[in-house]
Coordinates of C-alpha atoms (C1' of nucleotides) in Angstrom, one line a residue:
Chain A
M14 CA -50.1 -37.2 -30.3
E15 CA -51.8 -35.3 -33.0
K16 CA -49.0 -36.1 -35.5
S17 CA -47.6 -39.3 -34.3
D18 CA -44.5 -40.6 -36.0
H19 CA -42.5 -38.0 -37.9
V20 CA -39.0 -37.6 -39.1
R21 CA -38.5 -34.1 -37.8
A22 CA -35.5 -33.1 -39.9
A23 CA -37.1 -34.4 -43.1
D24 CA -40.2 -32.5 -42.2
T25 CA -38.4 -29.2 -41.9
S26 CA -36.5 -29.9 -45.2
L27 CA -39.8 -30.5 -46.9
R28 CA -41.3 -27.3 -45.4
I29 CA -38.4 -25.4 -46.7
L30 CA -38.7 -27.0 -50.1
Q31 CA -42.4 -26.1 -50.3
L32 CA -41.7 -22.5 -49.3
I33 CA -39.3 -22.1 -52.1
A34 CA -41.5 -23.9 -54.6
F35 CA -44.5 -21.7 -54.0
S36 CA -42.7 -18.5 -53.7
D37 CA -42.7 -16.4 -56.9
V38 CA -39.2 -15.0 -56.3
P39 CA -36.0 -16.6 -55.1
L40 CA -35.6 -16.6 -51.3
G41 CA -32.7 -16.0 -48.9
V42 CA -31.7 -18.0 -45.9
T43 CA -33.0 -15.4 -43.5
Q44 CA -36.5 -15.2 -44.9
I45 CA -36.8 -18.9 -45.0
A46 CA -35.5 -19.3 -41.4
A47 CA -38.1 -16.8 -40.3
Q48 CA -41.0 -18.4 -42.1
V49 CA -40.3 -22.0 -41.0
G50 CA -39.3 -20.9 -37.5
T51 CA -35.8 -22.5 -37.4
A52 CA -32.4 -21.1 -36.7
K53 CA -30.5 -19.8 -39.7
G54 CA -27.7 -22.2 -39.3
A55 CA -30.0 -25.2 -39.4
V56 CA -31.8 -23.9 -42.5
H57 CA -28.5 -23.5 -44.2
K58 CA -27.7 -27.1 -43.6
H59 CA -31.0 -28.1 -45.0
L60 CA -30.5 -26.0 -48.1
R61 CA -27.2 -27.6 -48.6
T62 CA -28.7 -31.1 -48.4
L63 CA -31.6 -30.1 -50.8
G64 CA -29.0 -28.6 -53.2
D65 CA -26.9 -31.8 -53.2
H66 CA -30.0 -33.6 -54.4
G67 CA -30.7 -31.0 -57.1
M68 CA -34.0 -30.1 -55.5
V69 CA -33.0 -26.5 -55.0
A70 CA -30.4 -24.3 -56.7
Q71 CA -28.5 -21.3 -55.4
D72 CA -27.9 -18.4 -57.7
P73 CA -24.1 -18.0 -57.7
V74 CA -24.3 -14.2 -57.8
T75 CA -27.3 -13.3 -55.6
S76 CA -26.9 -16.4 -53.4
L77 CA -30.7 -16.7 -53.3
Y78 CA -32.3 -20.1 -53.5
S79 CA -34.9 -21.3 -56.0
L80 CA -36.2 -24.7 -57.3
G81 CA -33.7 -27.0 -58.9
P82 CA -33.8 -29.0 -62.0
K83 CA -34.7 -32.3 -60.4
I84 CA -38.2 -31.2 -59.5
W85 CA -39.1 -30.8 -63.2
L86 CA -37.5 -34.2 -63.9
M87 CA -39.5 -35.9 -61.3
A88 CA -42.8 -34.4 -62.5
Q89 CA -42.1 -36.0 -65.9
K90 CA -42.4 -39.4 -64.1
A91 CA -45.5 -38.4 -62.1
P92 CA -48.5 -39.4 -64.2
P93 CA -51.2 -38.8 -61.6
G94 CA -51.6 -35.1 -62.0
R95 CA -49.7 -34.5 -65.2
T96 CA -52.1 -35.7 -67.9
L97 CA -55.1 -35.1 -65.8
A98 CA -54.5 -31.4 -65.2
E99 CA -53.3 -30.7 -68.7
L100 CA -56.4 -32.4 -70.2
A101 CA -58.8 -30.8 -67.8
L102 CA -57.7 -27.2 -67.7
P103 CA -58.9 -26.1 -71.1
L104 CA -62.2 -27.8 -70.6
M105 CA -62.5 -26.3 -67.2
R106 CA -62.0 -22.8 -68.6
V107 CA -65.0 -23.2 -70.9
T108 CA -67.3 -24.3 -68.1
R109 CA -66.0 -21.4 -66.0
D110 CA -66.9 -18.9 -68.7
E111 CA -70.3 -20.5 -69.2
L112 CA -71.4 -20.6 -65.5
G113 CA -69.3 -17.8 -64.0
L114 CA -68.4 -19.9 -61.0
A115 CA -64.9 -20.9 -59.7
V116 CA -63.9 -24.3 -61.0
V117 CA -61.5 -26.5 -58.9
L118 CA -59.7 -29.7 -59.9
S119 CA -58.6 -32.0 -57.1
V120 CA -57.3 -35.6 -56.7
P121 CA -58.0 -37.9 -53.8
T122 CA -55.6 -38.4 -50.9
A123 CA -55.7 -40.6 -47.9
R124 CA -57.0 -37.8 -45.8
S125 CA -58.2 -35.0 -48.1
A126 CA -59.1 -33.7 -51.6
Y127 CA -55.8 -32.3 -52.9
V128 CA -56.3 -29.2 -55.1
L129 CA -54.3 -29.5 -58.3
A130 CA -55.6 -26.5 -60.2
T131 CA -58.2 -23.7 -59.8
L132 CA -59.9 -21.2 -62.1
S133 CA -61.3 -18.2 -60.3
S134 CA -64.8 -17.1 -61.1
N135 CA -65.1 -14.0 -63.2
Q136 CA -67.4 -12.3 -60.6
P137 CA -66.2 -9.1 -59.0
I138 CA -65.8 -10.8 -55.6
E139 CA -63.4 -13.7 -56.0
I140 CA -64.0 -17.0 -54.3
G141 CA -61.6 -19.8 -54.6
V142 CA -58.9 -22.1 -53.1
R143 CA -55.2 -22.2 -53.7
P144 CA -53.5 -25.0 -55.6
G145 CA -51.9 -27.2 -53.1
G146 CA -54.6 -26.7 -50.6
E147 CA -56.4 -29.6 -49.0
L148 CA -60.2 -29.9 -48.6
S149 CA -61.4 -32.1 -45.8
L150 CA -63.2 -35.3 -46.8
H151 CA -66.3 -34.9 -44.7
S152 CA -67.1 -31.2 -45.1
S153 CA -66.3 -30.5 -48.8
A154 CA -68.3 -31.5 -51.9
Q155 CA -65.2 -32.8 -53.6
G156 CA -64.2 -34.8 -50.4
K157 CA -67.6 -36.4 -50.3
V158 CA -67.3 -37.3 -54.0
F159 CA -64.1 -39.2 -53.2
L160 CA -65.7 -40.9 -50.2
A161 CA -68.6 -42.0 -52.4
F162 CA -66.9 -43.1 -55.5
G163 CA -63.3 -43.7 -54.4
D164 CA -61.6 -46.6 -52.7
P165 CA -64.0 -48.4 -50.3
S166 CA -61.4 -48.2 -47.6
L167 CA -61.6 -44.4 -47.7
P168 CA -64.9 -44.0 -45.8
E169 CA -63.9 -46.7 -43.3
S170 CA -60.9 -44.5 -42.3
L171 CA -63.4 -41.8 -41.3
A172 CA -63.1 -41.7 -37.5
P173 CA -64.4 -39.3 -34.9
P174 CA -63.8 -36.6 -34.1
L175 CA -64.7 -35.0 -37.4
E176 CA -63.5 -31.4 -37.4
R177 CA -66.2 -28.8 -37.2
F178 CA -65.7 -25.8 -39.5
T179 CA -69.1 -24.2 -39.3
P180 CA -72.3 -24.9 -37.4
K181 CA -73.6 -26.8 -40.5
T182 CA -70.6 -29.1 -40.7
Q183 CA -71.6 -32.7 -40.5
T184 CA -69.7 -34.1 -37.6
D185 CA -71.5 -37.4 -37.2
V186 CA -69.8 -40.2 -39.0
G187 CA -73.1 -42.1 -39.4
S188 CA -74.9 -39.2 -41.2
V189 CA -72.0 -38.6 -43.5
R190 CA -71.9 -42.2 -44.5
A191 CA -75.6 -42.2 -45.0
E192 CA -75.3 -39.2 -47.4
L193 CA -72.8 -41.1 -49.5
E194 CA -75.5 -43.5 -50.8
Q195 CA -77.5 -40.6 -52.0
I196 CA -74.4 -39.1 -53.7
R197 CA -73.7 -42.3 -55.5
R198 CA -77.3 -42.4 -56.8
Q199 CA -77.4 -38.8 -58.1
G200 CA -73.8 -38.7 -59.3
Y201 CA -72.8 -35.4 -57.6
A202 CA -72.4 -34.0 -54.1
T203 CA -73.0 -30.6 -52.5
A204 CA -71.7 -29.2 -49.2
P205 CA -73.8 -26.0 -48.4
E206 CA -72.0 -23.9 -45.8
E207 CA -70.3 -27.0 -44.4
S208 CA -66.8 -25.7 -44.9
L209 CA -67.4 -21.9 -44.8
L210 CA -70.6 -20.0 -44.0
G211 CA -72.1 -18.4 -47.0
I212 CA -70.3 -20.7 -49.5
N213 CA -71.6 -23.7 -51.3
A214 CA -69.9 -26.2 -53.5
L215 CA -71.0 -28.7 -56.1
A216 CA -68.8 -31.5 -57.2
A217 CA -68.8 -34.6 -59.4
P218 CA -66.2 -37.4 -60.1
I219 CA -63.8 -37.9 -63.0
F220 CA -63.1 -41.6 -63.9
D221 CA -60.1 -43.0 -65.7
S222 CA -60.1 -45.7 -68.4
R223 CA -60.4 -48.5 -65.8
G224 CA -63.4 -47.0 -64.2
Q225 CA -61.4 -45.9 -61.2
I226 CA -61.9 -42.4 -59.8
A227 CA -59.1 -40.1 -61.0
G228 CA -60.2 -36.8 -59.6
A229 CA -63.1 -34.5 -59.1
I230 CA -64.3 -31.2 -60.3
G231 CA -65.9 -28.7 -57.9
L232 CA -67.8 -25.6 -58.5
I233 CA -67.5 -23.0 -55.8
G234 CA -69.7 -20.0 -55.2
S235 CA -71.6 -18.0 -52.6
V236 CA -75.0 -19.3 -51.6
Q237 CA -76.4 -16.5 -53.7
H238 CA -75.1 -17.9 -57.0
L239 CA -75.0 -21.6 -56.0
G240 CA -78.0 -22.7 -54.0
S241 CA -78.2 -25.8 -52.0
Q242 CA -80.4 -27.2 -54.8
P243 CA -78.2 -26.5 -57.8
S244 CA -79.9 -25.2 -60.9
D245 CA -80.2 -27.5 -63.9
T246 CA -77.8 -25.3 -65.9
Q247 CA -75.1 -25.6 -63.2
L248 CA -75.7 -29.3 -62.8
D249 CA -75.7 -29.9 -66.5
G250 CA -72.5 -27.9 -67.0
L251 CA -70.7 -29.7 -64.3
L252 CA -71.7 -33.2 -65.4
R253 CA -70.9 -32.4 -69.1
L254 CA -67.5 -31.2 -67.9
T255 CA -66.6 -34.3 -65.9
A256 CA -67.9 -36.6 -68.6
A257 CA -65.8 -34.8 -71.2
I258 CA -62.6 -35.1 -69.1
S259 CA -63.3 -38.7 -68.3
R260 CA -63.8 -39.4 -72.0
R261 CA -60.5 -37.8 -72.9
L262 CA -58.7 -39.7 -70.2
D263 CA -60.0 -42.9 -71.8
E264 CA -58.8 -42.0 -75.3
G265 CA -55.3 -41.1 -74.1
S266 CA -54.7 -44.3 -72.3
G267 CA -55.0 -46.8 -75.1
G268 CA -58.6 -47.5 -74.4
V269 CA -58.8 -51.0 -72.9
S270 CA -57.7 -52.4 -69.6
K271 CA -54.1 -51.7 -68.5
P272 CA -52.1 -54.6 -67.2
S273 CA -49.2 -53.7 -65.1
P274 CA -45.9 -55.2 -66.3
A275 CA -43.9 -57.7 -64.2
P276 CA -40.6 -56.6 -62.6
Chain B
M30 CA -14.7 -34.1 -45.2
E31 CA -15.9 -35.5 -48.5
K32 CA -19.4 -34.3 -47.8
S33 CA -19.2 -31.8 -45.1
D34 CA -22.4 -30.6 -43.6
H35 CA -25.4 -32.7 -44.1
V36 CA -28.8 -33.2 -42.6
R37 CA -28.7 -36.9 -42.5
A38 CA -32.5 -37.5 -42.0
A39 CA -33.4 -35.2 -44.8
D40 CA -30.8 -36.8 -47.0
T41 CA -32.4 -40.3 -46.6
S42 CA -35.8 -38.8 -47.2
L43 CA -34.7 -37.3 -50.4
R44 CA -33.0 -40.6 -51.5
I45 CA -36.2 -42.4 -50.8
L46 CA -38.1 -39.8 -52.8
Q47 CA -35.7 -40.1 -55.7
L48 CA -36.0 -43.8 -55.7
I49 CA -39.8 -43.7 -55.9
A50 CA -39.7 -41.0 -58.5
F51 CA -37.4 -42.8 -60.9
S52 CA -39.0 -46.2 -60.5
D53 CA -41.4 -47.2 -63.2
V54 CA -43.7 -49.1 -60.8
P55 CA -44.9 -48.4 -57.3
L56 CA -42.5 -49.6 -54.6
G57 CA -43.0 -51.3 -51.2
V58 CA -41.3 -50.5 -47.9
T59 CA -39.1 -53.5 -48.0
Q60 CA -37.6 -52.8 -51.5
I61 CA -37.0 -49.2 -50.6
A62 CA -35.3 -50.1 -47.3
A63 CA -33.0 -52.5 -49.2
Q64 CA -32.1 -50.0 -51.8
V65 CA -31.3 -47.1 -49.5
G66 CA -29.7 -49.3 -46.9
T67 CA -31.8 -48.3 -44.0
A68 CA -34.0 -50.3 -41.5
K69 CA -37.6 -50.9 -42.6
G70 CA -39.0 -49.0 -39.6
A71 CA -37.0 -45.9 -40.3
V72 CA -38.1 -46.0 -44.0
H73 CA -41.6 -46.3 -42.9
K74 CA -41.4 -43.1 -40.8
H75 CA -39.8 -41.3 -43.7
L76 CA -42.6 -42.4 -46.0
R77 CA -45.1 -41.2 -43.5
T78 CA -43.4 -37.8 -43.4
L79 CA -43.2 -37.6 -47.2
G80 CA -46.9 -38.6 -47.5
D81 CA -48.0 -35.9 -45.0
H82 CA -46.4 -33.4 -47.4
G83 CA -48.1 -34.9 -50.4
M84 CA -44.8 -35.8 -52.0
V85 CA -45.7 -39.5 -52.1
A86 CA -48.9 -41.4 -52.0
Q87 CA -49.7 -44.9 -50.8
D88 CA -52.1 -47.0 -52.8
P89 CA -54.8 -47.9 -50.3
V90 CA -55.2 -51.4 -51.6
T91 CA -51.7 -52.6 -52.6
S92 CA -50.1 -50.3 -49.9
L93 CA -47.3 -49.5 -52.3
Y94 CA -45.9 -46.1 -52.6
S95 CA -45.7 -43.8 -55.7
L96 CA -45.2 -40.1 -56.3
G97 CA -47.8 -37.7 -54.9
P98 CA -49.6 -34.8 -56.4
K99 CA -47.4 -32.1 -55.0
I100 CA -44.5 -33.0 -57.2
W101 CA -46.4 -32.1 -60.3
L102 CA -47.7 -28.9 -58.6
M103 CA -44.2 -27.8 -57.8
A104 CA -42.9 -28.5 -61.3
Q105 CA -45.5 -26.0 -62.5
K106 CA -43.6 -23.4 -60.6
A107 CA -40.2 -24.6 -61.7
P108 CA -39.4 -22.6 -64.9
P109 CA -35.7 -23.6 -65.3
G110 CA -36.2 -26.8 -67.1
R111 CA -39.8 -26.7 -68.0
T112 CA -39.8 -24.4 -71.0
L113 CA -36.3 -25.3 -72.0
A114 CA -36.8 -29.0 -72.3
E115 CA -40.2 -28.7 -73.9
L116 CA -38.8 -26.3 -76.5
A117 CA -35.6 -28.3 -77.1
L118 CA -36.8 -31.8 -77.4
P119 CA -38.5 -31.7 -80.8
L120 CA -35.5 -29.8 -82.3
M121 CA -33.1 -32.3 -80.7
R122 CA -35.0 -35.1 -82.3
V123 CA -34.4 -33.6 -85.8
T124 CA -30.7 -33.3 -85.1
R125 CA -30.5 -36.9 -83.8
D126 CA -32.1 -38.2 -86.9
E127 CA -29.8 -36.2 -89.1
L128 CA -26.5 -37.1 -87.4
G129 CA -27.4 -40.4 -85.8
L130 CA -25.7 -39.5 -82.6
A131 CA -27.0 -39.4 -79.1
V132 CA -28.2 -35.9 -78.1
V133 CA -28.2 -34.7 -74.5
L134 CA -29.7 -31.6 -73.0
S135 CA -28.2 -30.4 -69.7
V136 CA -28.4 -27.4 -67.4
P137 CA -25.6 -26.0 -65.2
T138 CA -25.3 -26.7 -61.5
A139 CA -22.8 -25.6 -58.9
R140 CA -20.8 -28.8 -59.4
S141 CA -22.0 -30.5 -62.5
A142 CA -23.9 -30.5 -65.8
Y143 CA -27.3 -31.9 -64.8
V144 CA -28.9 -34.0 -67.5
L145 CA -32.5 -33.0 -68.2
A146 CA -33.3 -35.1 -71.3
T147 CA -31.6 -37.5 -73.6
L148 CA -32.2 -39.0 -77.0
S149 CA -30.4 -42.2 -77.8
S150 CA -28.6 -42.6 -81.0
N151 CA -30.3 -44.8 -83.6
Q152 CA -27.1 -46.9 -83.9
P153 CA -27.3 -50.6 -83.1
I154 CA -25.0 -50.0 -80.1
E155 CA -26.6 -47.5 -77.8
I156 CA -24.6 -44.9 -76.1
G157 CA -26.1 -42.4 -73.7
V158 CA -26.6 -41.0 -70.2
R159 CA -29.7 -41.2 -68.1
P160 CA -31.8 -38.1 -67.3
G161 CA -31.0 -37.0 -63.8
G162 CA -27.3 -38.0 -64.2
E163 CA -24.6 -35.5 -63.5
L164 CA -21.6 -34.9 -65.8
S165 CA -18.5 -33.5 -64.1
L166 CA -17.5 -30.0 -65.0
H167 CA -13.9 -30.7 -65.9
S168 CA -14.1 -33.9 -67.8
S169 CA -17.2 -33.6 -69.9
A170 CA -17.8 -31.4 -73.0
Q171 CA -21.0 -30.0 -71.6
G172 CA -19.3 -29.3 -68.3
K173 CA -16.5 -27.4 -70.0
V174 CA -19.1 -25.4 -71.9
F175 CA -20.6 -24.3 -68.6
L176 CA -17.2 -23.4 -67.3
A177 CA -16.5 -21.4 -70.4
F178 CA -19.8 -19.6 -70.9
G179 CA -21.4 -19.7 -67.5
D180 CA -21.1 -17.7 -64.4
P181 CA -17.5 -16.5 -63.9
S182 CA -17.5 -17.8 -60.4
L183 CA -17.9 -21.3 -61.7
P184 CA -14.3 -21.9 -62.9
E185 CA -13.0 -20.3 -59.7
S186 CA -14.7 -23.0 -57.7
L187 CA -12.6 -25.6 -59.5
A188 CA -10.2 -26.9 -56.9
P189 CA -7.9 -29.9 -56.8
P190 CA -8.1 -32.7 -56.7
L191 CA -10.0 -33.1 -59.9
E192 CA -11.3 -36.6 -60.2
R193 CA -9.6 -38.8 -62.8
F194 CA -12.0 -41.0 -64.8
T195 CA -9.6 -42.1 -67.5
P196 CA -5.9 -41.7 -68.3
K197 CA -6.9 -38.9 -70.6
T198 CA -8.9 -36.9 -68.0
Q199 CA -7.5 -33.4 -67.5
T200 CA -6.7 -33.3 -63.8
D201 CA -4.7 -30.1 -63.8
V202 CA -6.7 -27.0 -62.9
G203 CA -4.4 -24.8 -64.9
S204 CA -4.7 -26.7 -68.2
V205 CA -8.5 -27.0 -67.9
R206 CA -8.7 -23.2 -67.4
A207 CA -6.4 -22.7 -70.4
E208 CA -8.7 -24.7 -72.5
L209 CA -11.7 -22.5 -71.6
E210 CA -10.3 -19.6 -73.6
Q211 CA -10.1 -21.7 -76.7
I212 CA -13.6 -23.0 -76.1
R213 CA -14.9 -19.5 -75.9
R214 CA -13.3 -18.6 -79.2
Q215 CA -14.5 -21.5 -81.2
G216 CA -18.0 -21.7 -79.5
Y217 CA -17.9 -25.4 -78.7
A218 CA -16.1 -28.0 -76.6
T219 CA -15.0 -31.5 -76.9
A220 CA -13.8 -34.1 -74.4
P221 CA -12.3 -37.0 -76.2
E222 CA -12.1 -40.0 -73.9
E223 CA -11.9 -37.8 -70.8
S224 CA -15.0 -39.3 -69.1
L225 CA -14.9 -42.8 -70.6
L226 CA -12.4 -44.4 -72.9
G227 CA -13.6 -44.9 -76.4
I228 CA -16.3 -42.2 -76.1
N229 CA -16.2 -38.6 -77.3
A230 CA -18.5 -35.7 -76.8
L231 CA -19.1 -32.4 -78.6
A232 CA -21.1 -29.7 -76.8
A233 CA -22.2 -26.1 -77.4
P234 CA -24.1 -23.6 -75.2
I235 CA -27.7 -22.4 -75.3
F236 CA -28.4 -18.8 -74.3
D237 CA -31.6 -17.2 -73.0
S238 CA -33.0 -13.9 -73.9
R239 CA -30.7 -12.0 -71.5
G240 CA -27.6 -13.6 -73.0
Q241 CA -27.1 -15.8 -70.0
I242 CA -26.3 -19.4 -70.5
A243 CA -29.5 -21.6 -70.0
G244 CA -28.2 -25.0 -70.9
A245 CA -26.0 -27.0 -73.3
I246 CA -26.5 -29.6 -75.9
G247 CA -24.1 -32.4 -76.1
L248 CA -23.5 -35.0 -78.9
I249 CA -22.2 -38.3 -77.6
G250 CA -20.7 -41.1 -79.7
S251 CA -17.9 -43.5 -79.9
V252 CA -14.5 -42.3 -81.2
Q253 CA -15.4 -44.0 -84.4
H254 CA -18.4 -41.9 -85.2
L255 CA -17.2 -38.7 -83.4
G256 CA -13.6 -38.0 -83.8
S257 CA -11.6 -35.6 -81.6
Q258 CA -11.8 -33.2 -84.6
P259 CA -15.5 -33.2 -85.3
S260 CA -16.6 -33.2 -88.9
D261 CA -18.1 -30.1 -90.4
T262 CA -21.5 -31.8 -90.7
Q263 CA -21.5 -32.6 -87.0
L264 CA -20.3 -29.2 -85.9
D265 CA -22.8 -27.5 -88.2
G266 CA -25.7 -29.7 -87.0
L267 CA -24.8 -29.0 -83.4
L268 CA -24.5 -25.2 -83.8
R269 CA -27.6 -24.9 -85.8
L270 CA -29.5 -26.8 -83.1
T271 CA -28.2 -24.7 -80.2
A272 CA -28.9 -21.5 -82.2
A273 CA -32.4 -22.6 -83.0
I274 CA -33.1 -23.4 -79.3
S275 CA -31.7 -20.1 -78.2
R276 CA -33.8 -18.2 -80.7
R277 CA -37.0 -19.9 -79.6
L278 CA -36.1 -19.1 -76.0
D279 CA -35.9 -15.5 -76.9
E280 CA -39.2 -15.4 -78.7
G281 CA -41.0 -17.0 -75.9
S282 CA -39.7 -14.6 -73.3
G283 CA -40.7 -11.2 -74.7
G284 CA -37.6 -11.1 -76.8
V285 CA -36.5 -7.5 -76.3
S286 CA -32.9 -6.9 -75.7
K287 CA -30.7 -9.5 -77.2
P288 CA -27.0 -8.9 -76.7
S289 CA -25.3 -11.5 -78.7
P290 CA -22.3 -13.0 -76.9
A291 CA -19.0 -13.6 -78.5
P292 CA -19.4 -16.2 -81.3
Chain C
dA17 C1' -14.9 4.4 -41.9
dA18 C1' -18.6 2.6 -39.4
dC19 C1' -22.5 0.3 -39.9
dG20 C1' -26.0 -3.3 -40.8
dA21 C1' -27.7 -7.2 -43.1
dC22 C1' -26.7 -11.2 -45.2
dG23 C1' -24.9 -16.1 -45.8
dT24 C1' -21.9 -19.2 -43.6
dT25 C1' -19.3 -21.6 -39.9
dC26 C1' -18.7 -23.3 -35.3
dC27 C1' -19.8 -25.6 -30.9
dC28 C1' -22.4 -28.1 -27.4
dG29 C1' -26.4 -30.2 -25.3
dA30 C1' -31.1 -32.2 -25.8
dC31 C1' -33.5 -35.2 -28.4
dT32 C1' -34.4 -37.6 -32.3
dA33 C1' -33.4 -40.9 -35.9
dG34 C1' -32.2 -45.5 -36.8
dG35 C1' -31.3 -50.5 -35.7
dG36 C1' -33.5 -54.4 -34.3
dA37 C1' -37.1 -57.2 -32.8
dA38 C1' -41.8 -58.0 -32.2
dC39 C1' -46.6 -57.3 -34.0
dA40 C1' -50.8 -57.6 -37.2
dC41 C1' -52.3 -59.1 -41.4
dG42 C1' -53.0 -61.5 -45.8
dG43 C1' -52.3 -64.6 -49.3
dA44 C1' -50.2 -69.3 -50.8
dG45 C1' -49.8 -73.9 -50.0
dG46 C1' -50.2 -78.0 -47.7
Chain D
dC24 C1' -58.4 -75.3 -41.7
dC25 C1' -54.1 -74.5 -40.2
dT26 C1' -49.4 -73.1 -41.2
dC27 C1' -46.0 -70.4 -43.1
dC28 C1' -43.9 -67.1 -45.2
dG29 C1' -44.1 -62.3 -46.8
dT30 C1' -45.6 -57.9 -46.2
dG31 C1' -46.3 -53.1 -43.7
dT32 C1' -46.5 -51.3 -39.1
dT33 C1' -45.3 -50.4 -34.2
dC34 C1' -42.3 -50.4 -30.3
dC35 C1' -38.0 -49.5 -27.6
dC36 C1' -33.3 -47.9 -26.5
dT37 C1' -29.1 -45.6 -27.4
dA38 C1' -25.6 -43.5 -30.2
dG39 C1' -25.2 -39.8 -32.9
dT40 C1' -27.1 -35.8 -35.0
dC41 C1' -29.9 -31.8 -35.4
dG42 C1' -31.0 -27.2 -33.9
dG43 C1' -30.1 -23.0 -31.1
dG44 C1' -27.1 -19.5 -30.4
dA45 C1' -23.2 -16.8 -31.2
dA46 C1' -19.3 -15.6 -33.9
dC47 C1' -17.2 -14.8 -38.5
dG48 C1' -16.4 -12.9 -43.3
dT49 C1' -18.3 -10.1 -46.7
dC50 C1' -21.0 -7.6 -49.1
dG51 C1' -23.7 -2.9 -50.0
dT52 C1' -25.3 1.2 -47.6
dT53 C1' -24.9 5.2 -44.6

DNA sequence: AACGACGTTCCCGACTAGGGAACACGGAGG
DNA sequence: CCTCCGTGTTCCCTAGTCGGGAACGTCGTT
């Protein structure tokens, strides 16, 4: 029971939706059916359902499917990423140009660091992650930042077995928890070769106006450019970036504490 | 056969998602179950599935659900509304202030005019529609604009019975089709009391750089402020607004060939 | 004209989704 | 401190639905 209690039909509908969303061109029923591994007929029914809800739209002439208007409408009501990514991206670009490393913005999830936006390094060999990807909590720098500065219940949910990605991945819950204390003290986390051999990451938290963690910035690079002991330049660039984003988040949100209205 | 071929489970999942998306505060399982009319247990399974896909997120402390990060990510890849609404809204605001009527932006769908954004009138009695609402093709001014200027297959899909909303609703397919010719000539459509008694609407199309219809602007008001023969001021304000939006759409999109459709 | 590829429709059986009730938990109130 | 709601979560069984597969209609191509 790796994935215990699902709603199978809803799952396939969402997989279809994701496929359409992340495709650059409109898709046909046959391609979709092949990619999600379901019969054409079933996929067609799902597309009909998604269309009834305005999540996808079918071009009346080519009969190909693409995203519908409701997606955009929903995003208007989704504050988590909206303001954050829009604020952060221009600042991230500056830091990328200064340091020459890939810069990644992610938000915390119950089981991962969810990648909202990435800027590739300007090095000849590109290193990066795709938006929409998920970084594990225990083996990525951004994940460990969320464990250290995020909700206290998050580290508690860490339970063996921790997946091993490389020989250097920390798979012992105890040692991961021990590292969190150090991360809190120094204000940043690293994960040398813990997700992928040859690759290191350096990450620091972003806080909102209430002092809650809102996301994290990660710098990604090969061990050649980003050592397990980050250089002062890199560390300074990262911390100035996260501080700047946190500051802008505060300004935007009225400043003081934010009471939630009664129903 | 009112709604022929559904995927029931996917449908409830999407209803749940919509409920969460359009709610201003995070929702609990019980409220959601009550609103969608499904057992709590089932709703919980759906929420789990939606969460696995990043569409919703559960607050670890309050255990309430709100929209997840993937929604925002998808909207980045959903050009239909994004550019259109962002371009149109500031211009719409000007026209609203000039005319004092509610201004509505919608995009065409296979069966309706889908409302992307609205600006309420500044009159003491507010008249308007909610974003996400759908206006019928045959009884709304914006719907008739889509029938007249949109894809030629759209009017063909008009089949009896046409739903009757008021005594003045056109329920005869033939007479609706006949009206389209006139709408094409004059470049705008009205729908006096066809959707709701006492309310009139005046709508005109927005075209993209390829000359295809991209949306429509509708002015909504009571029959007192918006007669079945619109005043020159109102007509001029509307047509200047749609022309301005169409022009900006062209500029943004390379703006090469611009075949101007029949005025 | 024959072909192939596509989206769509149809049908039937396996299995899943949903109702309902029970469970774990936490805060409010006695 | 105990009780009592209220919550979110888990469990179980069965009616109903989802998915596979094949057939259909319709394009554009050969």
